[in-house]
Structures are given as C-alpha cells and as structure tokens.
C-alpha cells in the first residue's frame, strides 16, 4: 500500500501502527516521528514564516472570509506517488487541506486512491480514529494494542487523581487574541483531574474577550497555542504574564504541537503532563520536555 498522509496526527498514528514504510507523501508539518521528514512533501502552508499570533489570526480570518486556501496541495508532487490511500480531515480549514480540494486533485490526476477522512471531536474519538486508520492500513491488531496501551495509561492517571477536587484550569489554544480550547482538550483536562473553566469538549475553540481571563475562576493557567512547541509557547506565555492579562495563578507553557493540538497518541503524554501540573503531589513533576512553569 502507498499512503499519503495530509495530517501530522495521522502520520504519527500510521507510523505508530508499523505502517510507516508505506507512507510516501506527507505535509510540511509532519515532523514526528523524525523519519516522516524523509517522505515527499505534498502540502505546504500559504502563510509566511515568522508571523506573530496576532498577524496569523488576522491573515487567517481575512483569507477564510475571502474563500482563499490556507494550504497548497502540490498536484505535481502528488501525481508521481501513485497513492492507494490518502488520509485527510474535514474538521478544521485552518489545520489542513480541505477534503474537497483533495478529492478534486485526485479526480484531476485520475487517481483512484481511497480517501479516508479522520475528524475526531473528543478524546474518545481520537482513540477511535486509531482503530479506523488501523482498519484502512491493514493493521487492526496493532491498532487495538495501541488503543489498549493508551487507555491503560489514561486509567492510571485517573486513578492517581481519583477522589481529589478537580482543579479549575484555564487552557488557551491561542494567545493573541486568546482562544478557549475545544474538541479533545477539555477532555484532557478532565482526565487529568481538572475542570476546564472555558471551552467545551467536542465543540470548536472560540475567541475570548481578553477581559474575561482575569476573572475566569481558574487556579492554574496553561498556554497551549496550536502550532507551537514548548519554547515558543513559553515565550508567548511570558508575554501574556508581562501584559497582565492572565489571572494571578501559576502559569505553565506546554508543547502544544507534541501533546495537545494534534489528535494522536501523544495526547496521552499531554494528559500525564496536565495531571502533574494540576496534582503534583499525586502525579509527580511534569516532563520538562513537555511543560515549563512560567510564573
């Protein structure tokens, strides 16, 4: 089988299922595992590098309002791959190539590849998507084993924090302007022994009035801006603290790219890190590669 993955999360899942050798095409964002970087890049962003969060927000809003694409699918690169399976999403136009564009490109190239659309809305559906990809890639047994392993780790976290009062937590999926978390992130907070003060599991993230942050009732704030690693998250969190826009509580930055924004196996790493942030006496210290105390 020859697979093109148009999402970093599905690339990660496919490799975790032992089907990485079948992956022939990926996006410019597919950086885990490192071997994925050796595959042909078929999708790139139309946004320039080095933009601030506020600049990205303005450009994204403008282009979406105008019906313009945020990603470029390289039909020339796709043409030579002779794909049997293309894995994409229809969840978020800001996250990847639109599935309609993928289907149009395959039709134009007269490619008969199957298109698998993966759109998990919450943490349970993320685990379900692993089984879906396992069925499509001929690795159902590996998928079942991986889901059992991840579920076991989640159960272990829940056992550590059981009986403790949920810690009110503010998680920001974007910093300028601030966005409340959606989809699987509130589930992660709950699994880690917290209560997400803004944002609802299974729903979209949404823009916040900065004035609501200080009075949101959180006991901990976590900066998890989509698309950013730990160092960048820490820098953005530091800027928020200096600007005085956050509640006067402990502030943490996390590696959003690795363990929060991408709906794959490493979300469980994120739950473990959150549990250590919210309940350090029960869950220990968070992995310093994933989380950093800012204030």
C-alpha positions as a printed Julia matrix, in Angstrom:
295×3 Matrix{Float64}:
   0.0    0.0     0.0
   1.16   3.55   -0.81
  -0.16   6.11    1.67
  -0.28   9.9     1.57
  -0.98  11.49    4.96
  -2.15  15.1     4.96
  -2.18  15.5     8.74
   0.69  15.37   11.25
  -1.51  13.4    13.65
  -2.4   10.69   11.13
   1.23  10.45   10.04
   2.12   9.81   13.67
  -0.62   7.2    14.01
   0.36   5.37   10.82
   3.98   5.12   11.94
   2.91   4.01   15.42
   0.93   1.19   13.79
   4.03  -0.06   11.99
   2.91   1.11    8.55
   5.43   3.92    8.21
   7.21   2.19    5.35
   4.01   2.54    3.32
   3.91   6.34    3.74
   5.12   8.03    0.55
   3.78  11.58    0.99
   3.29  13.93    3.94
   2.77  17.62    4.77
   5.42  20.18    5.64
   4.26  19.92    9.29
   4.75  16.15    9.6
   7.8   16.04   11.87
   7.05  13.08   14.14
   8.47  10.55   14.09
  11.63  12.07   12.56
  11.57   9.51    9.74
   8.48  11.21    8.35
  10.66  14.12    7.23
  12.22  11.86    4.6
   8.92  11.45    2.73
   7.86  13.66   -0.17
   6.1   16.85    0.95
   2.85  17.34   -0.95
   1.18  20.07    1.15
   2.53  23.43    2.31
   1.14  26.49    4.08
   0.32  29.69    2.22
   1.21  31.72    5.34
   4.63  33.32    5.63
   7.01  32.24    8.39
   7.82  34.46   11.34
   4.34  35.94   11.81
   3.1   36.81   15.29
  -0.05  35.14   16.64
  -2.0   38.36   16.05
  -0.76  38.57   12.44
  -1.63  34.92   11.84
  -5.12  35.45   13.26
  -5.76  38.46   11.03
  -4.49  36.71    7.89
  -6.45  33.53    8.57
  -9.66  35.48    9.22
  -9.18  37.56    6.06
  -8.43  34.59    3.81
 -11.24  32.45    5.16
 -13.7   35.3     4.69
 -12.5   35.64    1.1
 -12.73  31.89    0.48
  -8.98  31.61   -0.06
  -6.95  28.49    0.75
  -4.6   28.36    3.72
  -2.74  25.33    2.36
  -1.35  24.44   -1.04
  -1.67  20.87   -2.31
   1.13  20.2    -4.78
  -0.57  18.2    -7.52
   2.77  17.69   -9.25
   4.25  16.03   -6.17
   1.09  14.02   -5.64
   0.96  12.86   -9.25
   4.11  10.77   -9.08
   3.27   8.94   -5.88
   0.62   6.56   -7.25
  -1.19   6.6    -3.9
  -3.59   3.86   -2.82
  -4.81   5.72    0.27
  -4.96   9.43    1.12
  -5.69  10.32    4.75
  -7.1   13.79    5.41
  -9.64  15.67    7.54
 -12.74  17.82    7.29
 -12.6   19.14   10.84
 -10.78  22.46   10.58
  -9.92  24.53    7.5
  -7.13  26.15    9.49
  -5.42  22.82   10.18
  -5.01  21.12    6.8
  -6.0   20.95    3.14
  -9.77  20.86    2.68
 -11.03  17.38    1.78
 -12.88  18.79   -1.24
  -9.6   20.08   -2.66
  -8.06  16.65   -2.12
 -10.87  14.89   -3.97
 -10.72  17.43   -6.81
  -6.97  16.97   -7.15
  -7.25  13.18   -7.27
 -10.01  13.41   -9.87
  -7.88  15.78  -11.96
  -4.97  13.35  -11.76
  -7.28  10.42  -12.49
  -6.03   8.82   -9.29
  -8.31   6.17   -7.82
  -6.86   6.3    -4.3
  -9.25   5.8    -1.42
  -9.75   8.94    0.7
 -10.05   8.39    4.45
 -11.38  11.4     6.35
 -10.48  11.45   10.04
 -12.37  14.01   12.16
 -12.17  13.2    15.89
 -14.17  15.63   18.02
 -13.16  14.5    21.5
 -10.63  12.28   23.26
 -12.7    9.12   22.85
 -12.99   9.71   19.12
  -9.23  10.26   18.88
  -8.77   6.73   20.19
 -11.46   5.54   17.78
  -9.6    7.15   14.87
  -6.6    4.94   15.62
  -8.75   1.88   15.02
 -10.2    3.49   11.87
  -6.72   4.05   10.47
  -5.68   0.57   11.55
  -8.53  -0.94    9.51
  -7.64   1.17    6.46
  -3.93   0.32    6.6
  -4.3   -3.39    7.31
  -3.03  -3.1    10.88
  -6.15  -3.65   13.02
  -4.38  -5.8    15.63
  -1.67  -3.2    16.15
  -4.36  -0.52   16.43
  -6.22  -2.49   19.09
  -3.0   -2.98   21.04
  -2.1    0.71   20.84
  -5.57   1.79   21.99
  -5.36  -0.65   24.93
  -1.97   0.77   25.89
  -3.16   4.38   25.7
  -6.38   3.59   27.56
  -4.37   1.89   30.28
  -2.21   4.99   30.71
  -5.29   7.21   30.89
  -6.81   4.9    33.51
  -3.58   5.12   35.52
  -3.77   8.92   35.51
  -7.41   8.88   36.55
  -6.56   6.51   39.4
  -3.84   8.86   40.68
  -6.17  11.85   40.86
  -9.3    9.97   41.94
 -11.05  11.45   44.94
  -9.33  14.83   44.59
 -11.24  18.01   43.93
 -10.97  18.98   40.24
  -8.63  21.95   39.79
 -10.19  24.81   37.78
  -7.88  25.27   34.81
  -7.65  27.86   32.05
  -6.18  26.44   28.84
  -5.51  28.79   25.93
  -5.37  27.33   22.41
  -4.24  30.71   21.07
  -2.83  33.76   22.79
  -3.42  36.85   20.63
  -6.36  37.0    20.57
  -6.98  34.42   23.29
  -8.99  31.33   22.35
 -10.75  28.89   24.67
  -9.98  25.23   23.95
 -12.33  22.86   22.19
 -12.6   19.31   20.85
 -10.41  16.9    22.88
  -8.55  19.43   25.09
 -11.3   19.85   27.74
 -11.46  16.04   27.92
  -7.72  16.0    28.59
  -8.17  18.46   31.45
 -10.94  16.33   32.95
  -8.9   13.13   32.66
  -6.01  14.89   34.42
  -8.15  15.83   37.41
  -9.09  19.33   36.32
 -12.15  21.35   35.35
 -11.87  23.39   32.15
 -13.2   26.84   33.09
 -13.6   27.95   29.46
 -14.24  25.67   26.49
 -16.36  22.57   25.95
 -15.35  19.06   24.92
 -16.48  18.16   21.42
 -17.09  21.79   20.47
 -14.94  24.21   18.49
 -12.46  26.5    20.18
 -13.62  30.09   20.25
 -12.29  33.62   20.56
 -12.36  35.19   24.03
 -12.67  38.74   25.19
  -9.3   39.28   26.94
 -11.18  40.93   29.78
 -12.72  37.61   30.87
  -9.41  35.91   31.59
  -8.55  37.53   34.91
 -11.96  36.68   36.39
 -12.47  33.23   34.87
 -12.06  31.43   38.2
  -9.04  29.35   37.23
  -6.49  28.14   39.79
  -3.95  27.31   37.05
  -3.37  28.72   33.56
  -1.87  26.65   30.74
  -0.64  28.18   27.49
  -1.03  25.65   24.65
  -1.08  27.65   21.38
  -1.87  25.45   18.38
   1.13  25.01   16.1
   3.79  25.97   18.65
   6.41  23.95   20.52
   7.45  24.39   24.14
   9.96  27.22   23.65
   7.52  29.26   21.57
   4.67  28.56   24.0
   6.88  29.68   26.88
   7.73  32.91   25.09
   4.07  33.65   24.36
   3.04  32.78   27.92
   5.72  35.12   29.26
   4.36  37.91   27.07
   0.85  37.32   28.46
   2.11  37.39   32.05
   4.02  40.62   31.46
   0.97  42.18   29.84
  -1.07  41.36   32.95
  -3.84  39.63   31.02
  -3.91  36.36   32.97
  -5.36  35.53   36.38
  -2.9   35.74   39.28
  -2.29  31.98   39.41
   0.54  29.6    38.44
   1.13  29.81   34.67
   2.53  26.95   32.62
   3.55  26.62   29.0
   3.28  23.27   27.2
   4.44  21.78   23.92
   1.17  22.11   22.06
   2.47  20.57   18.85
   3.65  17.42   20.58
   0.89  16.66   23.02
  -2.15  18.93   22.77
  -3.03  20.21   19.29
  -2.53  17.05   17.23
  -5.12  14.31   17.84
  -2.79  11.35   18.03
  -1.2    9.0    20.59
   0.86  11.74   22.25
  -2.27  13.39   23.64
  -1.86  10.9    26.46
   1.56  12.44   27.17
  -0.31  15.73   27.44
  -2.81  14.28   29.93
   0.05  12.97   32.05
   1.73  16.38   31.96
  -1.52  18.13   32.9
  -2.05  15.77   35.83
   1.43  16.63   37.12
   0.67  20.35   36.73
  -2.7   20.14   38.49
  -1.89  17.48   41.11
   1.91  17.37   41.59
   1.59  15.62   44.95
  -0.17  12.71   43.27
   1.26  12.65   39.74
   4.81  13.89   40.26
   6.62  16.51   38.21
   5.68  17.05   34.55
   8.11  16.02   31.82
  10.34  19.12   31.32
  10.31  18.45   27.58
   6.54  18.99   27.58
   5.8   21.59   30.26
   7.51  24.59   31.84
   6.45  26.8    34.75
   6.4   30.44   33.71
   5.01  32.26   36.74
